[in-house]
Every structure is written in C-alpha cells, then in structure tokens.
mmCIF file of C-alpha atoms in Angstrom:
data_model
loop_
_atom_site.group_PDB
_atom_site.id
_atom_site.type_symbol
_atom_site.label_atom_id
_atom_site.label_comp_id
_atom_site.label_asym_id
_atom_site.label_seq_id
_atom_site.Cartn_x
_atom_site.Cartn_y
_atom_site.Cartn_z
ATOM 1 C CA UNK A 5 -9.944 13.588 104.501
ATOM 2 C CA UNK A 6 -12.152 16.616 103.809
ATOM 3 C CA UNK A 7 -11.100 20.049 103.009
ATOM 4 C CA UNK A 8 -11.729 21.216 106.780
ATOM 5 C CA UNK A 9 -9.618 18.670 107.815
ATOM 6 C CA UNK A 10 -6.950 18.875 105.508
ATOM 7 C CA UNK A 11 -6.676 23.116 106.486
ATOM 8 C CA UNK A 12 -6.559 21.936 110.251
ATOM 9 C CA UNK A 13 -3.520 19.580 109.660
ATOM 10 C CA UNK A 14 -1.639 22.460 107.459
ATOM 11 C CA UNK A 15 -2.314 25.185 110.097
ATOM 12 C CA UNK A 16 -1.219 22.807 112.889
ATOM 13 C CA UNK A 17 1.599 22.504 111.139
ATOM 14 C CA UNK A 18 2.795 25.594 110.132
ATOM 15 C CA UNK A 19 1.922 26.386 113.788
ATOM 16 C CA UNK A 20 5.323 23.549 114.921
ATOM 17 C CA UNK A 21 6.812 24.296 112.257
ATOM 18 C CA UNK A 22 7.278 28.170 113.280
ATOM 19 C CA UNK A 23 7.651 27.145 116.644
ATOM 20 C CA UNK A 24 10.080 25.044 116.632
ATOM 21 C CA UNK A 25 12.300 27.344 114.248
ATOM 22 C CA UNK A 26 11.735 30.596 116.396
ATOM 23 C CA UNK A 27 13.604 27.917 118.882
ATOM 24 C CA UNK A 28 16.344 27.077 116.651
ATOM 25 C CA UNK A 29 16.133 31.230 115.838
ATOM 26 C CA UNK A 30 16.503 32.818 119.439
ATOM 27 C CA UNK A 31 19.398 29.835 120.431
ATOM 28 C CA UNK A 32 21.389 31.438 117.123
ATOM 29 C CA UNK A 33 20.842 34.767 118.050
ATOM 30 C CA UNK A 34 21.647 34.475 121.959
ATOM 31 C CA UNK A 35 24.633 32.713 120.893
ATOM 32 C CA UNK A 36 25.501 35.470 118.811
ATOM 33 C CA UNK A 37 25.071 38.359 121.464
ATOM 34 C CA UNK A 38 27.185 36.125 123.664
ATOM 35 C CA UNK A 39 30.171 36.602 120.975
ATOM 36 C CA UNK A 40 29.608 40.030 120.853
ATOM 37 C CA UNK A 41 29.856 41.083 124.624
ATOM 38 C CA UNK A 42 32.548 38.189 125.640
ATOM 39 C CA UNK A 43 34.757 38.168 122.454
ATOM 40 C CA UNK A 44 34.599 41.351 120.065
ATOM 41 C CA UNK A 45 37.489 43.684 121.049
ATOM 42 C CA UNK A 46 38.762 40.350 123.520
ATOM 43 C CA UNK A 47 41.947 37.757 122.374
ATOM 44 C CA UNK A 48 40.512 34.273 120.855
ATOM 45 C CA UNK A 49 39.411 31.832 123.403
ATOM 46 C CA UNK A 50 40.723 28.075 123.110
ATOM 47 C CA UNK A 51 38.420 25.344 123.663
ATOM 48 C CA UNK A 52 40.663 22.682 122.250
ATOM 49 C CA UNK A 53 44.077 23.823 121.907
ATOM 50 C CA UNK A 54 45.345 24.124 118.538
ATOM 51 C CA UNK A 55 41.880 22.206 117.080
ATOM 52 C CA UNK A 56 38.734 24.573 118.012
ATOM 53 C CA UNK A 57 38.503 28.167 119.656
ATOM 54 C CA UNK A 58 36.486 31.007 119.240
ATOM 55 C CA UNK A 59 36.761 34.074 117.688
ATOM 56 C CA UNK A 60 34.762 36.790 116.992
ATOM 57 C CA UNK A 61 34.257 38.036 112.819
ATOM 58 C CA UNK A 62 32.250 40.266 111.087
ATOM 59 C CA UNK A 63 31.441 38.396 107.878
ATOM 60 C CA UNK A 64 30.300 41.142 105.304
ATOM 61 C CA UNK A 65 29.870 38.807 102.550
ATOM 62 C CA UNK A 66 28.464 34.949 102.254
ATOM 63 C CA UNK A 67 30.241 31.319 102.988
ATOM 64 C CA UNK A 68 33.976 31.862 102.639
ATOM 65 C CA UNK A 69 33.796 35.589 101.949
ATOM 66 C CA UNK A 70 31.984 35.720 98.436
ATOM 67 C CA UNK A 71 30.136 38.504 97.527
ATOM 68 C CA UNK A 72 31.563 40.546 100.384
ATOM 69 C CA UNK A 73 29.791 44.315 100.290
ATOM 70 C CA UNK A 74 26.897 43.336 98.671
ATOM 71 C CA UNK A 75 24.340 42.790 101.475
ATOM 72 C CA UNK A 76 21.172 43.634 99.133
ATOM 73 C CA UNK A 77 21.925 41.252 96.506
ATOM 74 C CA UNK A 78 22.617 38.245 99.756
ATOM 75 C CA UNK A 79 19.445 39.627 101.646
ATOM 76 C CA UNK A 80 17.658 39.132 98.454
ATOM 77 C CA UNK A 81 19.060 35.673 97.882
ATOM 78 C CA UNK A 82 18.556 34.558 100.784
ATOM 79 C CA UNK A 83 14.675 35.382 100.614
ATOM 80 C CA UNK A 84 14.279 33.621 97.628
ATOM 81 C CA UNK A 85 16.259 30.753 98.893
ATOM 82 C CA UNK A 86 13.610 30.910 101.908
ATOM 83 C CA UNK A 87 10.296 30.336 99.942
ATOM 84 C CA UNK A 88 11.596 27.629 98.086
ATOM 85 C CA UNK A 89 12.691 25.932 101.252
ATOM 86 C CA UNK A 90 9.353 26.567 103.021
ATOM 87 C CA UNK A 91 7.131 25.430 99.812
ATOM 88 C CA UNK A 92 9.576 22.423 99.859
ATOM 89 C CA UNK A 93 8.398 21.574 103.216
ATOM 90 C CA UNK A 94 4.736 22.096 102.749
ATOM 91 C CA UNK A 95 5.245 19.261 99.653
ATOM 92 C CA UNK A 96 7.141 16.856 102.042
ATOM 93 C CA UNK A 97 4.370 17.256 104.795
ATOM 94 C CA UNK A 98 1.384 16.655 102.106
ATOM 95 C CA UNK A 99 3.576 12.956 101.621
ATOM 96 C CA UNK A 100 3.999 12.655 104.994
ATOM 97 C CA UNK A 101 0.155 12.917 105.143
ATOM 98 C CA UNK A 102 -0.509 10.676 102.525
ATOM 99 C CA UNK A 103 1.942 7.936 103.488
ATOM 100 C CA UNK A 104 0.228 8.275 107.195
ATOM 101 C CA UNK A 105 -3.183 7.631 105.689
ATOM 102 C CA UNK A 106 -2.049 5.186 103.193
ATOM 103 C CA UNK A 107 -0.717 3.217 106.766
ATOM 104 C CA UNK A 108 3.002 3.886 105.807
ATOM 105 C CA UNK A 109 5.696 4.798 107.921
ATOM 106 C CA UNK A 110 6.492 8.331 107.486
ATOM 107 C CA UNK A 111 9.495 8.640 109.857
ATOM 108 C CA UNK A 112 11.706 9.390 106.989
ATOM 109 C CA UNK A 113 9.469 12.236 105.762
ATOM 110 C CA UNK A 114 9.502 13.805 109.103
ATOM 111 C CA UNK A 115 12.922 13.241 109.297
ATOM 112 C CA UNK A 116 13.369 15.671 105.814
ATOM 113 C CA UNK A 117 10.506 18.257 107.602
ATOM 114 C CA UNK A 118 12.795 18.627 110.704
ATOM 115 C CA UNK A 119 15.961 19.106 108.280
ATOM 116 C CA UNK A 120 14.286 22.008 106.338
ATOM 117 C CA UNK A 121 13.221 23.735 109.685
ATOM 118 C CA UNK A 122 16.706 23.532 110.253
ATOM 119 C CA UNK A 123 17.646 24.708 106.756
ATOM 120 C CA UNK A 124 14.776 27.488 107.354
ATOM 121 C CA UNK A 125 16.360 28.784 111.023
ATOM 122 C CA UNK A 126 19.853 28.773 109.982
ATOM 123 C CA UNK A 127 18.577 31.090 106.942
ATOM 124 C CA UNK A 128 16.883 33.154 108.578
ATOM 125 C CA UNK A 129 19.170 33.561 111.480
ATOM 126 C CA UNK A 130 22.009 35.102 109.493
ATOM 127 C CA UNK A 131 19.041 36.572 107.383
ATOM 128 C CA UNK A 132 18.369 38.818 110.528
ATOM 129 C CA UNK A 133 22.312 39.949 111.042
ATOM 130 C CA UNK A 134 22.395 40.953 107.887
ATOM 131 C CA UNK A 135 19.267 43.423 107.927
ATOM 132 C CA UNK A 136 19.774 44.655 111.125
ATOM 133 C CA UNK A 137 23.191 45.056 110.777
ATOM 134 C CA UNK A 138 24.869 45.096 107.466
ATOM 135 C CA UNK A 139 27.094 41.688 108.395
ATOM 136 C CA UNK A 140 26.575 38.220 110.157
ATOM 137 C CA UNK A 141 28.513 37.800 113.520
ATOM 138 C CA UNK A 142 30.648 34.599 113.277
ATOM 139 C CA UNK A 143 32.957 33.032 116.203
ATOM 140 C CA UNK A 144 32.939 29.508 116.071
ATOM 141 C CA UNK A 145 37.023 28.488 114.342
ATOM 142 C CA UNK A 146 37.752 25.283 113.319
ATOM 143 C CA UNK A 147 41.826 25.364 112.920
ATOM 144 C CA UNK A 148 41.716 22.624 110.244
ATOM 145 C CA UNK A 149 45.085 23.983 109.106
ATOM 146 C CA UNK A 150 46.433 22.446 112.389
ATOM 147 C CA UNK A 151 44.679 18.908 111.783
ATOM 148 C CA UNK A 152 46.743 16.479 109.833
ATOM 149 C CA UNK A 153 45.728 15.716 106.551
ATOM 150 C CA UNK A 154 43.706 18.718 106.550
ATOM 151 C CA UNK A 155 46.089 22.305 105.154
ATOM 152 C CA UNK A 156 43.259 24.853 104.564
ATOM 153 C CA UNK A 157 42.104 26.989 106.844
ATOM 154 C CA UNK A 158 38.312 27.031 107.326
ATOM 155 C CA UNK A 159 36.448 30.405 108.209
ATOM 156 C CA UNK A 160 35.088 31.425 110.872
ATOM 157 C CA UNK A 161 31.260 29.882 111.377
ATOM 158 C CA UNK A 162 28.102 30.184 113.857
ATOM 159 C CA UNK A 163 25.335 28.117 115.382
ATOM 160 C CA UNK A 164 22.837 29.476 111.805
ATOM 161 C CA UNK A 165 25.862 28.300 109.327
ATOM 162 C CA UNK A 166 25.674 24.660 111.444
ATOM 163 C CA UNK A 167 22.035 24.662 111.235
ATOM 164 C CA UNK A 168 22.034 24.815 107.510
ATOM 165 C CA UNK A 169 25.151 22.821 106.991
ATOM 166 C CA UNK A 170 24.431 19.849 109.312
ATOM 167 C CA UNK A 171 20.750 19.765 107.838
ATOM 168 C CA UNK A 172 22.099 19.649 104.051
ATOM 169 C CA UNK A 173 24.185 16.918 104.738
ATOM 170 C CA UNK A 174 21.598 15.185 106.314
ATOM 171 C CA UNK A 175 19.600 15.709 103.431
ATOM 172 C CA UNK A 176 21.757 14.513 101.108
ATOM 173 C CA UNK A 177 22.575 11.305 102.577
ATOM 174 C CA UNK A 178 18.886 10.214 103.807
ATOM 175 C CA UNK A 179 18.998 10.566 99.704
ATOM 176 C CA UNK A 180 21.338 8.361 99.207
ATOM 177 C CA UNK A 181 20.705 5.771 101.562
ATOM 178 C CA UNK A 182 17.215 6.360 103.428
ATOM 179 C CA UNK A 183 14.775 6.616 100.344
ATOM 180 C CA UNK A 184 13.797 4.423 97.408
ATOM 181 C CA UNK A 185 14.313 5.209 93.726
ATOM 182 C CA UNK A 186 10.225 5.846 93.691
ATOM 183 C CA UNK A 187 10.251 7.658 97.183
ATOM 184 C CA UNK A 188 12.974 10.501 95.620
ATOM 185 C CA UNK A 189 10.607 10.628 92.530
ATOM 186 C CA UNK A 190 7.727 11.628 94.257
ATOM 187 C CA UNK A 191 9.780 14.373 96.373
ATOM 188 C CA UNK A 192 11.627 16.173 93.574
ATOM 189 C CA UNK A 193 9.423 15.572 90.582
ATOM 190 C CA UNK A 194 6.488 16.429 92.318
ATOM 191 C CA UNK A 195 4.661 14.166 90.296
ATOM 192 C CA UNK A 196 2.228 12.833 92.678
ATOM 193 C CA UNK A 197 1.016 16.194 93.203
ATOM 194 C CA UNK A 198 0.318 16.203 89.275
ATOM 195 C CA UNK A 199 -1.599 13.510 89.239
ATOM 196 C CA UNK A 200 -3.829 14.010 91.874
ATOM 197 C CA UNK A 201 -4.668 17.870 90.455
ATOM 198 C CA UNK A 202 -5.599 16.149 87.348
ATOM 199 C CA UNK A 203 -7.838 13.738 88.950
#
C-alpha cells in the first residue's frame, strides 16, 4: 500500500472514528440535560426499588470524590489522558491494517478501536461538564449498600462514567482471554512499529 493510500485509510478513519464518538458524545450530554430539568431541585426517582434510582449530583471532583475543587488540575488530566488514548487507537488501527493485508482476521482489533472510542467519548463527555461548568452532572445510583453481599455504597454515575468503565473492562478481559501472548506484544510494546521504521 502506497503512501496515498495509506493517508486515505487514516483520514477515513479518523473521519468514523469522530463520528461515531460525537454519537456516543451528544447521547451523554442529552442524558445529562434530561437530569438537570427532571431531577435537580426534584426527590430521587426509583427505577428498581431499593436496587437502582436516579438522582441528580454535582460531582466537583473525579471517581468517588478525589480531588474535589480542583477542576484545572482534572481538566488537565483528563487532556493528557485523551492523546494517549487517541494515539493508542491510531497504533491499534495501523495492526488492524496490517493483519487485514496480511489476510488475518482483525475482528479483535476492531473490537479494541470501538472500546477506545468509547474510552475517548466517555472522556470527553465529562471533559465538557467540567469546562463549561466547573462540575460533571451525575444521576445514575446504584444502591449496592442494599444488595446482599455488597455494604458500600457506590456514587452516583452517568452515561460518560459507563462509557469509560464498561470499555476498560472490556479491554482488560479481551487481554486476558481474546489475544495471544505475541498479539499483546505487538499492542503495548509497540515493537512492530520499531521494526518496520528501521527497515
């Protein structure tokens, strides 16, 4: 594949790749505007009594309340944590292209591409609450401390924080069962990419 070509497939691409997250984006944020014109100000509202409800927070800080106040320091975070999710994506695609033309399956490495657009909305989802307004709207609540077996009480999440926690997971165990020894080499060492630089 020539150079031409090989700029086509990245720009096609990039071009799903925003798409589909812009998606993932506005269904976050509509979700979120929902919660704050049908439950801030309002009593909680049960979906599954004594399990699930929701209820509208303002989450100043990150997962469970850490670094509450210090919005500049998450924002910044949070951008960081962005590029290295996007160049992480870019890598799996270039395997995904090489496996294709190699006559490979590449299911699996679509399978990561789709995770990190989920990683990448969820991100930037909460990314935008926290710009625009100084805290992330939250409502989904999980009343674990009313599940046997289960005493904590787990805060108060939204559609972004499922986004990037369903995706991780996912990630995680495609690790651990999907991929081959050689497979996770190539994705986290980057060593392929090495070698073909050199050459």
């Amino acid at each position: 594949m020539n150079k031409k070509n090989i700029f086509i497939s990245y720009v096609k691409f990039s071009l799903i790749y925003i798409v589909f997250c812009l998606l993932l984006i506005g269904l976050d944020q509509v979700t979120k505007e929902l919660a704050v014109q049908y439950l801030k100000g309002n009593e909680d509202i049960s979906v599954i009594p004594k399990v699930f409800s929701l209820s509208y927070v303002e989450n100043h800080g990150a997962a469970f309340g850490i670094l509450e106040g210090r919005q500049w320091l998450l924002i910044g975070v949070s951008f960081f944590f962005l590029a290295l999710v996007l160049l992480f994506a870019l890598h799996i695609f270039r395997i995904c292209q090489e496996s294709r033309r190699e006559n490979l399956s590449a299911a699996k490495y679509v399978f990561l591409i789709l995770c990190m657009a989920f990683i990448t909305s969820g991100a930037i989802g909460n990314l935008i609450d926290r710009v625009r307004q100084g805290y992330v709207v939250d409502f989904l609540y999980l009343l674990t401390k009313n599940i046997p077996f289960l005493s904590f009480d787990f805060p108060v999440f939204n559609i972004a924080d499922c986004y990037v926690t369903i995706a991780a997971f996912s990630v995680i165990l495609a690790g651990l069962f999907l991929f081959k020894e050689e497979e996770l080499n190539k994705i986290f060492t980057f060593r392929d990419l090495k070698e073909n630089n050199k050459s």
